[in-house]
């Protein structure tokens, strides 16, 4: 029993990292041509969007809520950025990010001030933001050629190392500061673990909520902008589709409890790459993508069951 | 019916990482016996109960229940064998009627339809057989806690439980309700059902229990008949040192004068708080006495802006204030320790450090950046001052015993250096040792000039600690007792006098 308890704790804390290791190892043995540095670069560039979205989702889930709208906020930021590129890259990116931030703060205000369930509010935003994104260009793909902008995602250091490898630590560092070093990170986790207890201890619930959803959207917007820089076009219809699901999956698999509370930052990071690696494994072994879905689903269920078991033991 | 062995535990041990929670404990329950399980928090009571009900697995030892060796893997197995647990938080469904709750999962059915008439008749008959008078069609959630408690007991009996574990069943009951519950327990005892009774109210042990088993630090101290034990002996055995240290420590009552630090006028909210005036001076401990549901908790919650004030005014240091949220109240120097530690106090999965520093985060941070060293020092200081027992600051608070959790929450508020600290049942559900320590802390805080507003359902505790006591009834203040007027008799007298002349007082 004692061992079982600690094993469960271990699984929910480091499970994602172990799984990533096992998956890499398994691939190295069984997948042809897997051992090449390019695989790592692919993993980093393709897993980037899921990771950034998952970092934001992690805050929402930790606070006791959820944000279903990230996949639709992505194209809003992307379309606004793409549409303003000729006015200057800095201007365009800021405009895109600002739009994402506003949508997120809107979510936060409705949830925090009007006390509507996050699920409902962000589901509405999921539909609304997609609509907004499509309105910007009549549901048509916006193409652009702007080398300076696409370098954001395409640049390879020494023609080898993708620029994402430098950007990812910036995002992780930002979240690390929020989660571990800042008052708001503490407030988020306290409110998610015991809302009433936190409120009675003077935690500013409304402000914290607005921060959470604002930040979550902002990160989604950033993910959207980096994504179109990689693709070289912005498609309001498909960009970001289902990203929220991969993000939620990464957070849960990473060991942050679905019911809110203590954040597992490193778990989220590893799990985001696990989600991507599953897809890549399927691709490289000519397994159809449907199986990748099923494997992902099984993983999520296993992660949630491990969480449940651990909390029941308490 | 007594004399037949119902449960026999021999050499039970259970180890958790870092602690031996139970060490070779023997424990027996006879048929038709109420057996008290006593000990401070962390003594091993809950571990024993959890092993017995299949929540934990034992490491060593044997359990024989009803002549058969058992080792339950889960709670369902324990229940099936005839062991039922009545918790403080009941596992009943408040939205269903009393009768439905009683028959939940096994409603009598005629021709595929639920036989409502039969349910009500049988429920009525069964409950009155146990001496419980209640409208069985009533929604359970609308019944008093006592009735809900009894329905839970009755349900266990009707499920043919042979061993009932009652974990703090009385902690949220008033005196009268406790009497009724004890009446029910007597009836069940006569049916040969064994009961394990856990309570922090020592008087109850002598009133209802046949034998007492005392645990300390995971080890069995002694099992003996309750009649052979005095309260003094019991406390001594529980804490392992002379009880004189913790009893009879009535502080010299002080005369507090000076301007009011805090003043509430005509504070009103709903039917529970109907225009209460109250003031607290610097360094004064003011008690709120009253029966359950008198409006004491509701009053202090309103003052703290946990609930919205409908009418009335509040003054701090002579200036009128109006708090929009608890946060605003905290900023102005108020602190509030809620009566429900689990639901409104601890942040269960955060660490001791994070729990303790929650209310002082603004003070230990600069521009939203937490200054870790400062935070640690504060937590270190208050952990030492309150003698919090924890392996380290990073331990999740939910792994601590109740008394230690309460100390952490108290430290959370002390660290804010409050001007007025509201303590709602600060010693509920914690053991005598920790209780004594908390009472001492209350006095110390008052001496440092903090105004304390204390709610307790234990009159002794109020009488021992308060400089002034306000008696609350039906959302109104009936009377204030001060200085030499304060005594248990005086409080009881004013409460009963008020109910006799209820109309006049209520006006």
XYZ file of N, CA and C in Angstrom, chain B residues 181-387:
621
model
N -29.475 12.482 20.479
C -28.610 11.507 19.816
C -28.197 10.410 20.798
N -27.882 10.808 22.023
C -27.478 9.825 23.023
C -28.630 8.873 23.349
N -29.849 9.420 23.349
C -31.024 8.572 23.567
C -31.084 7.493 22.504
N -30.843 7.921 21.271
C -30.862 6.978 20.159
C -29.753 5.947 20.319
N -28.595 6.400 20.745
C -27.478 5.472 20.911
C -27.794 4.429 21.981
N -28.494 4.851 23.031
C -28.899 3.903 24.071
C -29.786 2.796 23.504
N -30.729 3.220 22.651
C -31.642 2.248 22.049
C -30.875 1.247 21.186
N -29.917 1.772 20.429
C -29.150 0.905 19.537
C -28.271 -0.047 20.343
N -27.732 0.487 21.413
C -26.884 -0.323 22.292
C -27.682 -1.529 22.796
N -28.954 -1.269 23.147
C -29.792 -2.344 23.673
C -30.015 -3.431 22.623
N -29.870 -3.071 21.359
C -30.039 -4.078 20.294
C -28.773 -4.891 20.066
N -27.751 -4.610 20.850
C -26.526 -5.400 20.743
C -25.546 -4.897 19.708
N -25.794 -3.718 19.197
C -24.863 -3.151 18.223
C -23.708 -2.487 18.978
N -22.494 -2.697 18.487
C -21.337 -2.058 19.112
C -21.080 -0.706 18.473
N -20.552 0.225 19.254
C -20.276 1.540 18.696
C -18.888 2.018 19.103
N -18.182 2.590 18.139
C -16.921 3.254 18.459
C -17.202 4.740 18.381
N -16.905 5.432 19.463
C -17.315 6.826 19.571
C -16.079 7.716 19.680
N -15.972 8.682 18.784
C -14.847 9.612 18.842
C -15.404 11.003 19.080
N -14.914 11.683 20.092
C -15.367 13.042 20.346
C -14.280 13.790 21.096
N -14.205 15.065 20.820
C -13.253 15.871 21.578
C -13.899 16.480 22.805
N -15.213 16.285 22.937
C -15.884 16.813 24.127
C -15.832 15.753 25.224
N -14.990 15.978 26.192
C -14.708 14.944 27.179
C -15.933 14.563 28.007
N -16.774 15.545 28.320
C -17.927 15.240 29.161
C -18.802 14.160 28.548
N -18.876 14.204 27.223
C -19.729 13.233 26.529
C -19.241 11.808 26.732
N -17.930 11.666 26.840
C -17.366 10.326 27.005
C -17.920 9.677 28.264
N -17.958 10.479 29.338
C -18.410 9.920 30.604
C -19.912 9.708 30.604
N -20.598 10.470 29.769
C -22.045 10.375 29.751
C -22.520 9.124 29.011
N -21.850 8.768 27.929
C -22.433 7.743 27.058
C -21.594 6.472 26.951
N -20.302 6.564 27.242
C -19.444 5.429 26.901
C -19.289 4.416 28.020
N -19.128 3.151 27.631
C -18.897 2.078 28.596
C -17.415 1.940 28.899
N -16.627 1.859 27.808
C -15.191 1.735 28.016
C -14.458 2.781 27.192
N -13.239 3.019 27.587
C -12.435 4.034 26.901
C -11.096 3.420 26.524
N -10.694 3.620 25.270
C -9.343 3.237 24.877
C -8.579 4.507 24.538
N -7.411 4.646 25.137
C -6.629 5.860 24.910
C -5.390 5.532 24.081
N -5.197 6.266 23.027
C -4.004 6.119 22.192
C -3.133 7.366 22.341
N -1.843 7.160 22.254
C -0.943 8.314 22.235
C 0.228 7.983 21.320
N 0.522 8.863 20.397
C 1.628 8.672 19.449
C 1.595 7.297 18.795
N 0.407 6.846 18.433
C 0.293 5.576 17.716
C 0.325 4.344 18.592
N 0.484 4.541 19.897
C 0.551 3.372 20.789
C -0.642 3.337 21.719
N -0.991 2.126 22.138
C -2.083 1.962 23.086
C -1.593 2.379 24.465
N -2.328 3.288 25.115
C -1.964 3.655 26.482
C -2.680 2.724 27.444
N -3.994 2.642 27.276
C -4.775 1.835 28.196
C -6.209 1.697 27.677
N -6.838 0.564 28.044
C -8.274 0.431 27.840
C -8.887 0.172 29.202
N -9.890 0.975 29.565
C -10.495 0.763 30.881
C -11.932 1.274 30.892
N -12.725 0.795 31.862
C -14.114 1.241 31.931
C -14.179 2.734 32.198
N -15.127 3.419 31.562
C -15.240 4.869 31.723
C -15.492 5.225 33.180
N -16.179 4.350 33.880
C -16.523 4.643 35.274
C -15.289 4.716 36.164
N -14.209 4.049 35.749
C -12.992 4.055 36.570
C -12.098 5.252 36.288
N -12.602 6.206 35.526
C -11.729 7.251 35.013
C -12.296 8.615 35.392
N -11.411 9.529 35.732
C -11.871 10.909 35.917
C -11.404 11.715 34.712
N -12.014 12.869 34.553
C -11.657 13.725 33.430
C -10.167 14.064 33.497
N -9.733 14.333 34.720
C -8.338 14.691 34.950
C -7.400 13.574 34.481
N -7.723 12.334 34.913
C -6.907 11.181 34.510
C -6.895 11.033 32.998
N -8.079 11.192 32.425
C -8.214 10.985 30.986
C -7.304 11.947 30.227
N -7.346 13.212 30.602
C -6.501 14.195 29.909
C -5.031 13.867 30.134
N -4.688 13.523 31.363
C -3.302 13.184 31.666
C -2.812 12.040 30.790
N -3.663 11.017 30.657
C -3.258 9.868 29.839
C -3.171 10.245 28.361
N -4.067 11.122 27.936
C -4.054 11.497 26.520
C -2.821 12.315 26.151
N -2.473 13.269 26.996
C -1.366 14.147 26.611
C -0.031 13.663 27.152
N -0.070 12.710 28.066
C 1.174 12.138 28.547
C 1.919 13.026 29.528
N 1.269 14.052 30.019
C 1.849 14.838 31.103
C 0.710 15.309 31.984
N 1.041 15.904 33.117
C 0.002 16.214 34.080
C -1.038 17.179 33.512
N -2.306 16.812 33.716
C -3.392 17.598 33.140
C -3.489 18.982 33.756
N -2.920 19.133 34.946
C -2.972 20.429 35.614
C -2.447 21.550 34.741
N -1.510 21.177 33.857
C -0.932 22.175 32.968
C -1.954 22.814 32.038
N -2.934 21.996 31.634
C -3.864 22.532 30.646
C -5.231 22.895 31.229
N -5.535 22.389 32.419
C -6.837 22.739 32.999
C -6.650 23.907 33.963
N -7.751 24.410 34.431
C -7.721 25.461 35.449
C -6.737 26.575 35.113
N -6.783 27.033 33.905
C -5.841 28.106 33.613
C -6.581 29.396 33.308
N -7.608 29.612 34.100
C -8.384 30.821 33.925
C -7.499 32.050 34.133
N -7.467 32.872 33.143
C -6.616 34.060 33.247
C -7.308 35.097 34.108
N -6.491 35.916 34.734
C -7.069 36.994 35.534
C -7.862 37.898 34.605
N -9.073 38.157 34.982
C -9.901 38.995 34.109
C -9.433 40.435 34.203
N -9.298 41.056 33.077
C -8.731 42.399 33.092
C -9.801 43.439 32.828
N -9.573 44.606 33.335
C -10.446 45.733 33.031
C -9.877 46.404 31.792
N -10.621 46.398 30.733
C -10.137 47.041 29.521
C -10.892 48.337 29.350
N -10.155 49.407 29.197
C -10.861 50.663 28.970
C -10.311 51.293 27.704
N -10.807 52.411 27.384
C -10.319 53.103 26.195
C -11.348 53.119 25.095
N -10.992 53.767 24.025
C -11.885 53.909 22.881
C -12.122 52.567 22.216
N -13.267 52.460 21.571
C -13.542 51.226 20.842
C -12.639 51.155 19.612
N -12.061 49.982 19.420
C -11.253 49.741 18.232
C -12.182 49.464 17.053
N -13.189 48.676 17.373
C -14.127 48.231 16.348
C -15.522 48.443 16.893
N -16.398 48.905 16.015
C -17.756 49.098 16.469
C -18.724 48.739 15.349
N -19.691 47.902 15.681
C -20.729 47.548 14.713
C -22.035 48.143 15.211
N -22.781 48.767 14.316
C -24.076 49.317 14.722
C -25.166 48.826 13.791
N -26.174 48.218 14.421
C -27.375 47.811 13.672
C -27.044 46.937 12.473
N -26.032 46.083 12.618
C -25.647 45.245 11.484
C -26.752 44.236 11.193
N -27.192 44.214 9.962
C -28.345 43.415 9.583
C -28.069 42.622 8.319
N -28.477 41.364 8.330
C -28.433 40.545 7.128
C -29.438 39.420 7.280
N -30.442 39.431 6.420
C -31.434 38.361 6.396
C -32.112 38.178 7.735
N -32.561 36.944 8.011
C -33.293 36.704 9.245
C -32.358 36.343 10.390
N -31.108 36.037 10.045
C -30.195 35.562 11.076
C -29.472 36.688 11.823
N -29.316 37.820 11.178
C -28.621 38.950 11.813
C -29.558 40.146 11.756
N -30.154 40.486 12.914
C -31.207 41.489 12.865
C -30.882 42.705 13.714
N -29.857 43.405 13.296
C -29.522 44.653 13.990
C -28.679 44.429 15.221
N -27.456 44.018 15.040
C -26.584 43.766 16.193
C -25.612 44.925 16.389
N -25.551 45.400 17.623
C -24.561 46.402 18.029
C -23.475 45.686 18.818
N -22.237 46.018 18.526
C -21.168 45.386 19.302
C -19.901 46.200 19.152
N -19.147 46.278 20.229
C -17.866 46.969 20.100
C -16.764 46.136 20.726
N -15.565 46.308 20.221
C -14.400 45.631 20.777
C -13.315 46.686 20.982
N -12.717 46.672 22.171
C -11.637 47.633 22.428
C -10.308 46.981 22.099
N -9.297 47.839 22.064
C -7.937 47.313 21.860
C -7.576 46.361 22.989
N -7.074 45.211 22.644
C -6.617 44.285 23.679
C -7.712 43.571 24.428
N -8.927 43.652 23.912
C -10.046 43.043 24.620
C -10.476 41.751 23.923
N -10.849 40.753 24.719
C -11.410 39.538 24.129
C -12.909 39.558 24.385
N -13.671 39.678 23.311
C -15.120 39.711 23.448
C -15.681 38.407 22.919
N -16.489 37.752 23.730
C -17.069 36.471 23.325
C -18.477 36.635 22.811
N -18.852 35.779 21.871
C -20.236 35.740 21.420
C -20.802 34.403 21.862
N -21.776 34.449 22.765
C -22.405 33.215 23.237
C -23.775 33.104 22.608
N -24.255 31.896 22.509
C -25.587 31.707 21.956
C -25.741 30.282 21.489
N -26.962 29.908 21.162
C -27.190 28.556 20.684
C -26.803 28.471 19.219
N -26.757 27.254 18.740
C -26.517 27.062 17.307
C -27.613 27.758 16.521
N -27.225 28.426 15.456
C -28.221 29.073 14.622
C -28.718 30.389 15.180
N -28.056 30.900 16.243
C -28.484 32.160 16.830
C -28.076 33.342 15.960
N -27.129 33.114 15.060
C -26.716 34.194 14.167
C -25.324 34.715 14.447
N -24.573 34.008 15.305
C -23.230 34.490 15.649
C -22.290 34.427 14.446
N -22.237 33.250 13.812
C -21.367 33.095 12.647
C -21.783 34.049 11.538
N -23.098 34.146 11.318
C -23.599 35.024 10.262
C -23.205 36.467 10.537
N -23.253 36.860 11.813
C -22.882 38.222 12.176
C -21.412 38.498 11.843
N -20.527 37.622 12.271
C -19.112 37.921 12.031
C -18.775 37.821 10.543
N -19.429 36.923 9.828
C -19.187 36.849 8.383
C -19.599 38.156 7.704
N -20.712 38.732 8.174
C -21.176 39.987 7.601
C -20.180 41.109 7.899
N -19.690 41.130 9.132
C -18.713 42.148 9.517
C -17.469 42.057 8.633
N -17.069 40.847 8.337
C -15.836 40.614 7.574
C -16.075 40.748 6.067
N -17.308 41.018 5.675
C -17.681 41.150 4.266
C -17.585 39.827 3.515
N -17.606 38.725 4.246
C -17.682 37.430 3.579
C -19.078 37.287 2.989
N -20.063 37.856 3.687
C -21.419 37.960 3.158
C -21.764 39.442 3.124
N -22.726 39.775 2.293
C -23.037 41.182 2.104
C -23.882 41.734 3.254
N -23.514 42.894 3.727
C -24.285 43.540 4.788
C -25.474 44.244 4.151
N -26.666 44.030 4.753
C -27.853 44.652 4.158
C -28.093 46.036 4.745
N -27.793 46.172 6.013
C -27.945 47.476 6.658
C -27.007 47.529 7.842
N -26.716 48.733 8.281
C -25.850 48.887 9.442
C -24.567 49.598 9.088
N -23.808 49.922 10.136
C -22.555 50.627 9.928
C -21.449 49.954 10.722
N -20.256 50.080 10.226
C -19.104 49.539 10.930
C -18.048 50.629 11.053
N -17.481 50.744 12.226
C -16.425 51.726 12.462
C -15.150 51.018 12.884
N -14.039 51.422 12.309
C -12.736 50.957 12.783
C -11.993 52.179 13.296
N -11.560 52.128 14.517
C -10.837 53.235 15.147
C -11.565 54.553 14.930
N -12.858 54.511 15.086
C -13.659 55.729 15.015
C -14.101 56.152 13.631
N -13.497 55.572 12.600
C -13.878 55.971 11.242
C -14.813 54.944 10.624
N -15.830 55.447 9.948
C -16.753 54.506 9.321
C -16.068 53.827 8.136
N -16.269 52.523 8.048
C -15.669 51.782 6.940
C -16.752 50.946 6.272
N -16.525 50.600 5.031
C -17.470 49.731 4.347
C -16.657 48.833 3.427
N -16.666 47.561 3.757
C -15.825 46.608 3.034
C -16.587 45.993 1.877
N -15.956 45.997 0.711
C -16.616 45.384 -0.439
C -16.306 43.898 -0.528
N -15.191 43.494 0.089
C -14.783 42.099 0.004
C -13.948 41.776 1.232
N -13.756 40.476 1.510
C -12.865 40.113 2.609
C -11.492 40.759 2.437
N -11.036 40.862 1.188
C -9.731 41.457 0.938
C -9.654 42.881 1.507
N -10.746 43.636 1.294
C -10.763 45.002 1.812
C -10.716 44.982 3.338
N -11.416 44.027 3.943
C -11.421 43.924 5.399
C -10.028 43.577 5.915
N -9.359 42.679 5.210
C -8.001 42.287 5.609
C -7.071 43.495 5.545
N -7.204 44.278 4.490
C -6.353 45.458 4.338
C -6.540 46.448 5.474
N -7.755 46.490 6.011
C -8.056 47.446 7.079
C -7.712 46.863 8.457
N -7.153 45.653 8.482
C -6.682 45.109 9.756
C -7.596 44.084 10.416
N -8.490 43.475 9.630
C -9.321 42.420 10.187
C -8.780 41.052 9.785
N -9.028 40.074 10.619
C -8.699 38.697 10.280
C -9.872 37.830 10.678
N -10.099 36.742 9.953
C -11.262 35.913 10.252
C -10.926 34.444 10.110
N -10.965 33.731 11.222
C -10.738 32.297 11.196
C -12.102 31.628 11.162
N -12.396 30.957 10.055
C -13.728 30.391 9.866
C -13.925 29.146 10.728
N -15.190 28.853 11.028
C -15.474 27.675 11.855
C -15.248 26.391 11.067
N -15.301 26.474 9.743
C -15.165 25.269 8.932
C -13.761 25.216 8.331
N -12.872 24.604 9.079
C -11.468 24.621 8.690
C -11.249 23.987 7.324
N -11.969 22.903 7.099
C -11.748 22.142 5.872
C -12.255 22.889 4.640
N -13.463 23.428 4.733
C -14.066 24.045 3.550
C -13.623 25.493 3.371
N -13.295 26.181 4.466
C -13.043 27.615 4.331
C -11.717 28.055 4.924
N -10.927 27.102 5.372
C -9.665 27.475 5.993
C -8.470 27.034 5.184
N -8.179 25.753 5.237
C -6.964 25.280 4.603
C -7.091 25.263 3.080
N -5.970 25.462 2.415
C -5.879 25.248 0.970
C -5.184 23.888 0.864
N -5.943 22.796 0.758
C -5.434 21.459 1.109
C -4.145 21.022 0.431
N -3.995 21.302 -0.867
C -2.827 20.745 -1.549
C -1.646 21.701 -1.633
N -1.810 22.879 -1.064
C -0.656 23.760 -0.994
C 0.116 23.453 0.297
N 1.366 23.910 0.321
C 2.231 23.564 1.440
C 1.897 24.390 2.684
N 2.480 23.980 3.789
C 2.338 24.728 5.036
C 2.785 26.176 4.813
N 3.911 26.332 4.123
C 4.413 27.678 3.855
C 3.404 28.499 3.051
N 2.918 27.898 1.970
C 1.998 28.652 1.117
C 0.690 28.975 1.834
N 0.257 28.059 2.704
C -0.955 28.319 3.460
C -0.752 29.436 4.463
N 0.398 29.406 5.124
C 0.605 30.362 6.202
C 0.812 31.764 5.662
N 1.430 31.890 4.484
C 1.763 33.224 3.995
C 0.681 33.805 3.085
N -0.420 33.078 2.946
C -1.419 33.503 1.954
C -1.943 34.925 2.196
N -2.258 35.233 3.451
C -2.851 36.541 3.717
C -1.805 37.658 3.770
N -0.521 37.302 3.916
C 0.507 38.356 3.998
C 1.311 38.477 2.711
N 0.845 37.828 1.648
C 1.594 37.911 0.396
C 1.910 39.356 -0.004
N 0.940 40.279 0.101
C 1.282 41.649 -0.281
C 2.457 42.206 0.535
N 2.554 41.806 1.808
C 3.641 42.325 2.646
C 4.987 41.692 2.325
N 4.985 40.438 1.874
C 6.277 39.797 1.620
C 6.633 39.801 0.137
N 6.003 40.695 -0.613
C 6.346 40.738 -2.032
C 6.556 42.182 -2.447
N 7.275 42.317 -3.532
C 7.487 43.650 -4.079
C 7.037 43.593 -5.522
N 6.062 44.406 -5.871
C 5.507 44.429 -7.225
C 5.194 43.013 -7.715
N 4.409 42.298 -6.939
C 3.924 40.964 -7.295
C 5.015 39.889 -7.297
N 6.236 40.253 -6.956
C 7.321 39.274 -6.898
C 7.494 38.852 -5.437
N 7.270 37.571 -5.156
C 7.362 37.116 -3.766
C 8.835 37.066 -3.339
N 9.132 37.696 -2.214
C 10.505 37.635 -1.707
C 10.610 36.400 -0.820
N 11.176 35.397 -1.445
C 11.160 34.067 -0.861
C 11.778 34.029 0.533
N 12.903 34.705 0.678
C 13.576 34.590 1.970
C 12.723 35.201 3.076
N 12.129 36.358 2.754
C 11.282 37.026 3.729
C 10.092 36.133 4.092
N 9.512 35.506 3.066
C 8.378 34.624 3.288
C 8.782 33.481 4.212
N 9.901 32.850 3.890
C 10.380 31.728 4.696
C 10.618 32.132 6.143
N 11.230 33.311 6.309
C 11.528 33.759 7.671
C 10.256 33.940 8.483
N 9.263 34.579 7.848
C 7.983 34.784 8.533
C 7.380 33.437 8.935
N 7.351 32.518 7.968
C 6.735 31.215 8.224
C 7.504 30.482 9.322
N 8.817 30.557 9.235
C 9.674 29.956 10.258
C 9.313 30.503 11.637
N 9.214 31.835 11.691
C 8.953 32.506 12.963
C 7.625 32.044 13.570
N 6.576 32.076 12.747
C 5.266 31.739 13.298
C 5.101 30.233 13.539
N 5.771 29.419 12.729
C 5.739 27.976 12.993
C 6.327 27.703 14.366
N 7.409 28.405 14.675
C 8.049 28.225 15.972
C 7.175 28.751 17.092
N 6.640 29.937 16.870
C 5.836 30.576 17.905
C 4.612 29.737 18.253
N 3.971 29.170 17.236
C 2.766 28.384 17.485
C 3.064 26.897 17.653
N 4.322 26.548 17.610
C 4.750 25.158 17.736
C 3.980 24.234 16.784
